Structure formats: C-alpha cells, structure tokens
Amino acid sequence: MLKIKNLSFAYPSRRSELVEVISDISFEANEGSLVLLTGSSGSGKTTLLKLLCGLLKAQSGEVTLDDESVERRATMVFQSPEESLFNATVREEIIFAFKESCYPDVEDRYRDIMSSCGLDHEKYSSRSPLSLSGGEQRRVGLAAMLGLSKKLLLLDEPAAGLDEPGIENVRKIVVSERAAGRIIFIATHNLMDFLDLATHVATLDRGRLKYFVTIDGYILEKVRAEDLELKGKLMVDYYRNFGRFPGDEELLSYWRGEMNC
C-alpha cells in the first residue's frame, strides 16, 4: 500500500523565502489502484509526482510504499519526455532500464515492450531518442519505464502529443500494469482519456488536496456538482443508445459498462 501522510513541500523564491506548493496532503492507495491526478496548471501536480517518486524531498510528512521508502521502487515519465532521455539510441535507452531487472531473455523482453508501446523495433532501435517527435519520445519514455518494472508508476500527461492509436497503446499499458498489481498515478487535464479505467480521482487546488474520491464517488458527486460538461456528454451518449435520459444510478451503471444497448 502507498501511504502519503501530511506531505508538504516548498520551493525557494528569489528572496530566499520558501513558497509552499504542496500543503499537508494525506491519502492512501492500494495495489492495482489507478489514480487520476487533476487540477489547473500550477496546482502542484508535477511536484506531487516528483515527491511520490523520491525526486524531491518533502519539507515535512512522509511517503511510504509497503511501509518502506519509495526510493528505487517508483519511476516517472515526465510531461516533457526529452528530460529523461540520455542514451544514443532507442534500443540503448530501453535496454539501460533492464540493468535493475532480471530478465532471462533480454531480447524477447525488449521486443515485447517495444510492441506494447506501439514502436516498431526495426524502425526505431537505431534512432536517436532526441531525433524523434514529441509523441514518439513519450512512447520511448513509457517503454523505458516498463523496463524498470517498478511497483509505483507515475505518468505526467502521458497522452499529450499522441494520436488515437497512441492513446490506446497507453491505455493498454495501464490495464496490463494494473493487472500486475502496480499502483499508477496519471496527471492529466483530459479525464476522458482514462476515466473508465481509473479507481480514484484526486484533485489539487493551489497545492492542497481538494478531494480524493473513488471513481463512483466522482461520477455521482463531483461530476454532478462540478463537471456538468462531462456529465452532459455521458447523458447524451446514454440517450442516443437508449432513447431516454438516465437517473444517477443508471448513469453510473452505464459508465461501468454494466448496461448494454
């Protein structure tokens, strides 16, 4: 289980004063959880992911995974993928991640990861990661993350710059890693890319945790109160399939996939 307790973090300002960007955050996430992390730009999403990954050290509070430190047990794919790419070729970038893992057949594992991320190994293996498009770099970053085989996976805007097939590849990866018992956080401005796969939604507001709720609670309460556009889309889709508008429980059942046309 991932436990975050009274987590706070501040950056130094030009005047050497500390500016708090994460304030007294606490929550827990079990194995197999997929948490969508939302909030406006500057709300602290990326900073929180870096704290969960151990890339930043909190001023106060703690983050533990199975009652141990998260260091060396978490990995993060950055919003700007080029920040984490440093090897000469795509192949070297992904194989480098295997150094912390024990695979009996590195070549088979490499090809499996490339395929799962929608990358043709013959086309991309010898390419420089920095010569790729933003969307291609994001796929390489995801592939390297899979090679590390960490329990806690942190994705910062993983669908940005991807076309529909690319987003579907990310979704398949998320489903597979959840089934393997990973805990996954996805920071995103577009909930609809992953909402049907999620277990929880966490929203930050100026560094504070506005809410951390199950997906059922989000659909029934937060969508109803705060995201009328999303609820409207679901209602219209339901109406097109059934010829009438649903009640709240019917809408939730429809979203879960329990109702067939």
mmCIF file of C-alpha atoms in Angstrom:
data_model
loop_
_atom_site.group_PDB
_atom_site.id
_atom_site.type_symbol
_atom_site.label_atom_id
_atom_site.label_comp_id
_atom_site.label_asym_id
_atom_site.label_seq_id
_atom_site.Cartn_x
_atom_site.Cartn_y
_atom_site.Cartn_z
ATOM 1 C CA MET A 1 0.000 0.000 0.000
ATOM 2 C CA LEU A 2 1.123 3.550 -0.790
ATOM 3 C CA LYS A 3 0.713 5.915 2.161
ATOM 4 C CA ILE A 4 1.083 9.697 1.962
ATOM 5 C CA LYS A 5 0.925 11.425 5.336
ATOM 6 C CA ASN A 6 0.914 15.201 5.946
ATOM 7 C CA LEU A 7 3.100 15.850 2.907
ATOM 8 C CA SER A 8 4.304 19.436 2.373
ATOM 9 C CA PHE A 9 6.886 20.958 0.051
ATOM 10 C CA ALA A 10 8.116 24.470 -0.741
ATOM 11 C CA TYR A 11 10.440 25.919 -3.375
ATOM 12 C CA PRO A 12 12.833 28.771 -2.524
ATOM 13 C CA SER A 13 11.938 32.112 -4.102
ATOM 14 C CA ARG A 14 14.265 34.824 -5.422
ATOM 15 C CA ARG A 15 14.130 36.463 -2.000
ATOM 16 C CA SER A 16 15.265 33.211 -0.364
ATOM 17 C CA GLU A 17 11.807 32.773 1.080
ATOM 18 C CA LEU A 18 10.038 29.448 0.784
ATOM 19 C CA VAL A 19 6.931 29.278 -1.419
ATOM 20 C CA GLU A 20 4.740 26.335 -0.448
ATOM 21 C CA VAL A 21 3.424 24.387 -3.426
ATOM 22 C CA ILE A 22 2.248 21.184 -1.675
ATOM 23 C CA SER A 23 0.438 21.645 1.619
ATOM 24 C CA ASP A 24 -0.379 18.920 4.182
ATOM 25 C CA ILE A 25 -1.552 16.201 1.756
ATOM 26 C CA SER A 26 -2.604 12.773 3.049
ATOM 27 C CA PHE A 27 -4.174 9.749 1.304
ATOM 28 C CA GLU A 28 -3.620 6.024 0.660
ATOM 29 C CA ALA A 29 -3.705 3.850 -2.471
ATOM 30 C CA ASN A 30 -3.811 0.053 -2.654
ATOM 31 C CA GLU A 31 -2.157 -2.278 -5.146
ATOM 32 C CA GLY A 32 -3.869 -2.106 -8.530
ATOM 33 C CA SER A 33 -5.086 1.451 -7.962
ATOM 34 C CA LEU A 34 -5.175 3.912 -10.849
ATOM 35 C CA VAL A 35 -5.391 7.473 -9.560
ATOM 36 C CA LEU A 36 -6.142 10.331 -11.953
ATOM 37 C CA LEU A 37 -4.454 13.483 -10.654
ATOM 38 C CA THR A 38 -6.212 16.639 -11.801
ATOM 39 C CA GLY A 39 -6.082 20.354 -11.165
ATOM 40 C CA SER A 40 -5.334 23.561 -13.036
ATOM 41 C CA SER A 41 -1.851 24.409 -14.300
ATOM 42 C CA GLY A 42 0.328 25.368 -11.347
ATOM 43 C CA SER A 43 -1.787 23.447 -8.834
ATOM 44 C CA GLY A 44 1.161 21.200 -7.891
ATOM 45 C CA LYS A 45 0.503 18.006 -9.875
ATOM 46 C CA THR A 46 4.021 17.537 -11.249
ATOM 47 C CA THR A 47 5.601 18.477 -7.924
ATOM 48 C CA LEU A 48 3.461 15.897 -6.138
ATOM 49 C CA LEU A 49 4.503 13.200 -8.627
ATOM 50 C CA LYS A 50 8.166 14.068 -8.062
ATOM 51 C CA LEU A 51 7.640 13.786 -4.311
ATOM 52 C CA LEU A 52 5.986 10.393 -4.737
ATOM 53 C CA CYS A 53 8.911 9.271 -6.897
ATOM 54 C CA GLY A 54 11.542 10.491 -4.460
ATOM 55 C CA LEU A 55 12.951 13.042 -6.918
ATOM 56 C CA LEU A 56 12.114 15.799 -4.427
ATOM 57 C CA LYS A 57 12.430 15.667 -0.664
ATOM 58 C CA ALA A 58 9.473 16.944 1.334
ATOM 59 C CA GLN A 59 9.854 19.639 3.968
ATOM 60 C CA SER A 60 7.529 17.599 6.175
ATOM 61 C CA GLY A 61 5.439 14.450 6.050
ATOM 62 C CA GLU A 62 6.308 11.101 4.529
ATOM 63 C CA VAL A 63 5.677 8.788 1.585
ATOM 64 C CA THR A 64 5.958 5.028 2.078
ATOM 65 C CA LEU A 65 5.258 2.005 -0.085
ATOM 66 C CA ASP A 66 4.515 -1.165 1.866
ATOM 67 C CA ASP A 67 5.905 0.681 4.919
ATOM 68 C CA GLU A 68 9.246 1.240 3.187
ATOM 69 C CA SER A 69 10.823 4.157 1.341
ATOM 70 C CA VAL A 70 9.564 4.732 -2.214
ATOM 71 C CA GLU A 71 13.103 5.329 -3.483
ATOM 72 C CA ARG A 72 14.135 2.729 -6.075
ATOM 73 C CA ARG A 73 10.553 1.402 -6.124
ATOM 74 C CA ALA A 74 8.977 4.174 -8.236
ATOM 75 C CA THR A 75 9.519 5.598 -11.706
ATOM 76 C CA MET A 76 8.125 8.635 -13.502
ATOM 77 C CA VAL A 77 7.548 9.544 -17.132
ATOM 78 C CA PHE A 78 7.839 13.323 -17.444
ATOM 79 C CA GLN A 79 5.483 15.645 -19.266
ATOM 80 C CA SER A 80 8.484 16.695 -21.404
ATOM 81 C CA PRO A 81 9.884 13.234 -22.290
ATOM 82 C CA GLU A 82 13.222 14.559 -23.551
ATOM 83 C CA GLU A 83 14.113 15.392 -19.932
ATOM 84 C CA SER A 84 14.623 11.704 -19.162
ATOM 85 C CA LEU A 85 16.231 10.513 -22.421
ATOM 86 C CA PHE A 86 20.035 10.358 -22.447
ATOM 87 C CA ASN A 87 21.218 7.318 -24.407
ATOM 88 C CA ALA A 88 22.447 7.366 -28.005
ATOM 89 C CA THR A 89 19.742 5.089 -29.423
ATOM 90 C CA VAL A 90 16.233 3.977 -28.579
ATOM 91 C CA ARG A 91 17.470 0.440 -28.029
ATOM 92 C CA GLU A 92 20.136 1.574 -25.567
ATOM 93 C CA GLU A 93 17.585 3.753 -23.773
ATOM 94 C CA ILE A 94 15.281 0.827 -23.106
ATOM 95 C CA ILE A 95 17.951 -1.821 -22.518
ATOM 96 C CA PHE A 96 19.552 0.514 -19.964
ATOM 97 C CA ALA A 97 16.400 0.174 -17.851
ATOM 98 C CA PHE A 98 16.916 -3.590 -17.694
ATOM 99 C CA LYS A 99 20.043 -3.161 -15.543
ATOM 100 C CA GLU A 100 17.868 -3.053 -12.426
ATOM 101 C CA SER A 101 15.780 -6.031 -13.515
ATOM 102 C CA CYS A 102 16.496 -9.706 -14.008
ATOM 103 C CA TYR A 103 15.076 -10.940 -17.307
ATOM 104 C CA PRO A 104 16.123 -14.369 -18.625
ATOM 105 C CA ASP A 105 15.815 -13.192 -22.220
ATOM 106 C CA VAL A 106 16.575 -9.509 -22.701
ATOM 107 C CA GLU A 107 15.872 -9.538 -26.447
ATOM 108 C CA ASP A 108 12.382 -11.018 -26.081
ATOM 109 C CA ARG A 109 11.557 -8.565 -23.291
ATOM 110 C CA TYR A 110 12.855 -5.653 -25.377
ATOM 111 C CA ARG A 111 10.696 -6.580 -28.368
ATOM 112 C CA ASP A 112 7.625 -7.135 -26.175
ATOM 113 C CA ILE A 113 7.993 -3.685 -24.622
ATOM 114 C CA MET A 114 8.549 -2.003 -27.979
ATOM 115 C CA SER A 115 5.441 -3.692 -29.360
ATOM 116 C CA SER A 116 3.285 -2.790 -26.357
ATOM 117 C CA CYS A 117 4.273 0.871 -26.775
ATOM 118 C CA GLY A 118 3.495 0.887 -30.491
ATOM 119 C CA LEU A 119 7.151 1.118 -31.562
ATOM 120 C CA ASP A 120 8.490 -0.964 -34.466
ATOM 121 C CA HIS A 121 11.858 -2.233 -33.193
ATOM 122 C CA GLU A 122 13.334 -2.379 -36.713
ATOM 123 C CA LYS A 123 12.336 1.219 -37.423
ATOM 124 C CA TYR A 124 13.239 2.805 -34.105
ATOM 125 C CA SER A 125 16.000 0.735 -32.446
ATOM 126 C CA SER A 126 18.917 2.602 -34.026
ATOM 127 C CA ARG A 127 17.300 6.052 -33.913
ATOM 128 C CA SER A 128 18.453 8.725 -31.505
ATOM 129 C CA PRO A 129 15.658 9.421 -28.960
ATOM 130 C CA LEU A 130 16.271 13.148 -29.383
ATOM 131 C CA SER A 131 15.583 12.914 -33.140
ATOM 132 C CA LEU A 132 12.038 11.647 -32.542
ATOM 133 C CA SER A 133 8.810 13.626 -32.397
ATOM 134 C CA GLY A 134 7.315 14.512 -29.024
ATOM 135 C CA GLY A 135 4.770 11.708 -29.288
ATOM 136 C CA GLU A 136 7.450 9.166 -30.241
ATOM 137 C CA GLN A 137 9.653 10.323 -27.361
ATOM 138 C CA ARG A 138 6.742 9.836 -24.999
ATOM 139 C CA ARG A 139 6.369 6.234 -26.195
ATOM 140 C CA VAL A 140 10.092 5.616 -25.661
ATOM 141 C CA GLY A 141 9.802 7.068 -22.168
ATOM 142 C CA LEU A 142 6.937 4.688 -21.425
ATOM 143 C CA ALA A 143 8.946 1.770 -22.811
ATOM 144 C CA ALA A 144 11.907 2.607 -20.563
ATOM 145 C CA MET A 145 9.542 2.850 -17.589
ATOM 146 C CA LEU A 146 8.190 -0.645 -18.296
ATOM 147 C CA GLY A 147 11.741 -1.962 -18.466
ATOM 148 C CA LEU A 148 12.369 -0.818 -14.892
ATOM 149 C CA SER A 149 9.460 -2.928 -13.548
ATOM 150 C CA LYS A 150 8.759 -0.645 -10.579
ATOM 151 C CA LYS A 151 5.703 -1.021 -8.361
ATOM 152 C CA LEU A 152 4.736 2.675 -8.414
ATOM 153 C CA LEU A 153 4.283 4.217 -11.884
ATOM 154 C CA LEU A 154 3.857 7.979 -12.248
ATOM 155 C CA LEU A 155 2.780 9.401 -15.609
ATOM 156 C CA ASP A 156 2.689 13.146 -16.241
ATOM 157 C CA GLU A 157 0.295 13.912 -19.122
ATOM 158 C CA PRO A 158 1.061 10.604 -20.931
ATOM 159 C CA ALA A 159 -1.491 11.230 -23.701
ATOM 160 C CA ALA A 160 -0.118 14.638 -24.698
ATOM 161 C CA GLY A 161 1.078 14.682 -28.305
ATOM 162 C CA LEU A 162 -0.335 11.223 -29.062
ATOM 163 C CA ASP A 163 -2.889 10.351 -31.725
ATOM 164 C CA GLU A 164 -5.790 7.983 -31.027
ATOM 165 C CA PRO A 165 -3.761 4.789 -31.643
ATOM 166 C CA GLY A 166 -1.047 6.163 -29.366
ATOM 167 C CA ILE A 167 -3.522 6.898 -26.586
ATOM 168 C CA GLU A 168 -4.984 3.414 -26.980
ATOM 169 C CA ASN A 169 -1.492 1.932 -26.552
ATOM 170 C CA VAL A 170 -1.082 3.874 -23.307
ATOM 171 C CA ARG A 171 -4.464 2.628 -22.131
ATOM 172 C CA LYS A 172 -3.469 -0.981 -22.846
ATOM 173 C CA ILE A 173 -0.233 -0.491 -20.902
ATOM 174 C CA VAL A 174 -2.158 0.945 -17.964
ATOM 175 C CA VAL A 175 -4.578 -2.011 -17.953
ATOM 176 C CA SER A 176 -1.714 -4.516 -18.096
ATOM 177 C CA GLU A 177 0.308 -2.845 -15.340
ATOM 178 C CA ARG A 178 -2.728 -2.564 -13.064
ATOM 179 C CA ALA A 179 -3.396 -6.269 -13.538
ATOM 180 C CA ALA A 180 0.212 -6.899 -12.415
ATOM 181 C CA GLY A 181 -0.530 -5.111 -9.139
ATOM 182 C CA ARG A 182 1.182 -1.802 -9.910
ATOM 183 C CA ILE A 183 -0.038 1.453 -8.373
ATOM 184 C CA ILE A 184 -0.418 4.072 -11.125
ATOM 185 C CA PHE A 185 -0.849 7.844 -10.976
ATOM 186 C CA ILE A 186 -1.733 9.779 -14.126
ATOM 187 C CA ALA A 187 -1.597 13.564 -14.056
ATOM 188 C CA THR A 188 -3.941 14.749 -16.788
ATOM 189 C CA HIS A 189 -6.074 17.644 -17.971
ATOM 190 C CA ASN A 190 -8.251 15.279 -20.006
ATOM 191 C CA LEU A 191 -10.013 12.844 -17.688
ATOM 192 C CA MET A 192 -11.933 11.232 -20.529
ATOM 193 C CA ASP A 193 -8.753 9.537 -21.830
ATOM 194 C CA PHE A 194 -8.549 7.321 -18.724
ATOM 195 C CA LEU A 195 -11.643 7.837 -16.565
ATOM 196 C CA ASP A 196 -13.213 4.481 -17.421
ATOM 197 C CA LEU A 197 -10.020 2.702 -16.252
ATOM 198 C CA ALA A 198 -9.494 4.649 -13.022
ATOM 199 C CA THR A 199 -10.206 3.652 -9.430
ATOM 200 C CA HIS A 200 -9.812 7.129 -7.888
ATOM 201 C CA VAL A 201 -9.686 10.809 -8.784
ATOM 202 C CA ALA A 202 -7.512 13.240 -6.806
ATOM 203 C CA THR A 203 -7.744 16.975 -7.419
ATOM 204 C CA LEU A 204 -5.255 19.612 -6.295
ATOM 205 C CA ASP A 205 -6.133 23.253 -5.764
ATOM 206 C CA ARG A 206 -3.144 25.554 -5.136
ATOM 207 C CA GLY A 207 -1.164 22.758 -3.573
ATOM 208 C CA ARG A 208 -3.912 21.433 -1.349
ATOM 209 C CA LEU A 209 -5.830 18.203 -1.839
ATOM 210 C CA LYS A 210 -9.315 19.332 -2.793
ATOM 211 C CA TYR A 211 -10.629 15.783 -2.788
ATOM 212 C CA PHE A 212 -9.510 12.169 -3.162
ATOM 213 C CA VAL A 213 -12.506 10.013 -4.074
ATOM 214 C CA THR A 214 -13.349 6.692 -5.671
ATOM 215 C CA ILE A 215 -14.451 6.774 -9.276
ATOM 216 C CA ASP A 216 -18.025 6.013 -8.190
ATOM 217 C CA GLY A 217 -17.957 8.977 -5.834
ATOM 218 C CA TYR A 218 -16.558 11.173 -8.573
ATOM 219 C CA ILE A 219 -19.204 10.228 -11.090
ATOM 220 C CA LEU A 220 -22.118 10.533 -8.668
ATOM 221 C CA GLU A 221 -20.991 13.566 -6.687
ATOM 222 C CA LYS A 222 -18.163 15.546 -8.261
ATOM 223 C CA VAL A 223 -19.373 15.230 -11.833
ATOM 224 C CA ARG A 224 -22.880 16.227 -10.805
ATOM 225 C CA ALA A 225 -21.667 19.232 -8.841
ATOM 226 C CA GLU A 226 -18.591 20.425 -10.692
ATOM 227 C CA ASP A 227 -18.234 18.987 -14.180
ATOM 228 C CA LEU A 228 -21.535 19.422 -15.963
ATOM 229 C CA GLU A 229 -19.839 19.164 -19.347
ATOM 230 C CA LEU A 230 -18.649 15.628 -18.635
ATOM 231 C CA LYS A 231 -21.975 14.550 -17.213
ATOM 232 C CA GLY A 232 -23.711 16.089 -20.221
ATOM 233 C CA LYS A 233 -21.589 14.023 -22.604
ATOM 234 C CA LEU A 234 -22.431 10.840 -20.722
ATOM 235 C CA MET A 235 -26.138 11.727 -20.649
ATOM 236 C CA VAL A 236 -26.231 12.425 -24.389
ATOM 237 C CA ASP A 237 -24.413 9.174 -25.153
ATOM 238 C CA TYR A 238 -26.857 7.274 -22.943
ATOM 239 C CA TYR A 239 -29.829 8.937 -24.668
ATOM 240 C CA ARG A 240 -28.502 8.004 -28.110
ATOM 241 C CA ASN A 241 -28.266 4.360 -27.038
ATOM 242 C CA PHE A 242 -31.467 4.010 -25.001
ATOM 243 C CA GLY A 243 -33.773 6.786 -26.206
ATOM 244 C CA ARG A 244 -34.203 8.319 -22.731
ATOM 245 C CA PHE A 245 -32.178 10.116 -20.090
ATOM 246 C CA PRO A 246 -30.851 8.105 -17.105
ATOM 247 C CA GLY A 247 -31.064 8.573 -13.380
ATOM 248 C CA ASP A 248 -27.828 8.855 -11.413
ATOM 249 C CA GLU A 249 -27.561 5.136 -10.622
ATOM 250 C CA GLU A 250 -28.318 4.216 -14.239
ATOM 251 C CA LEU A 251 -25.673 6.687 -15.408
ATOM 252 C CA LEU A 252 -23.103 5.102 -13.107
ATOM 253 C CA SER A 253 -24.024 1.586 -14.262
ATOM 254 C CA TYR A 254 -23.729 2.734 -17.864
ATOM 255 C CA TRP A 255 -20.283 4.202 -17.223
ATOM 256 C CA ARG A 256 -19.158 0.959 -15.564
ATOM 257 C CA GLY A 257 -20.219 -0.961 -18.673
ATOM 258 C CA GLU A 258 -22.925 -2.890 -16.846
ATOM 259 C CA MET A 259 -25.655 -1.839 -19.264
ATOM 260 C CA ASN A 260 -25.802 -2.989 -22.866
ATOM 261 C CA CYS A 261 -27.539 -1.259 -25.731
#
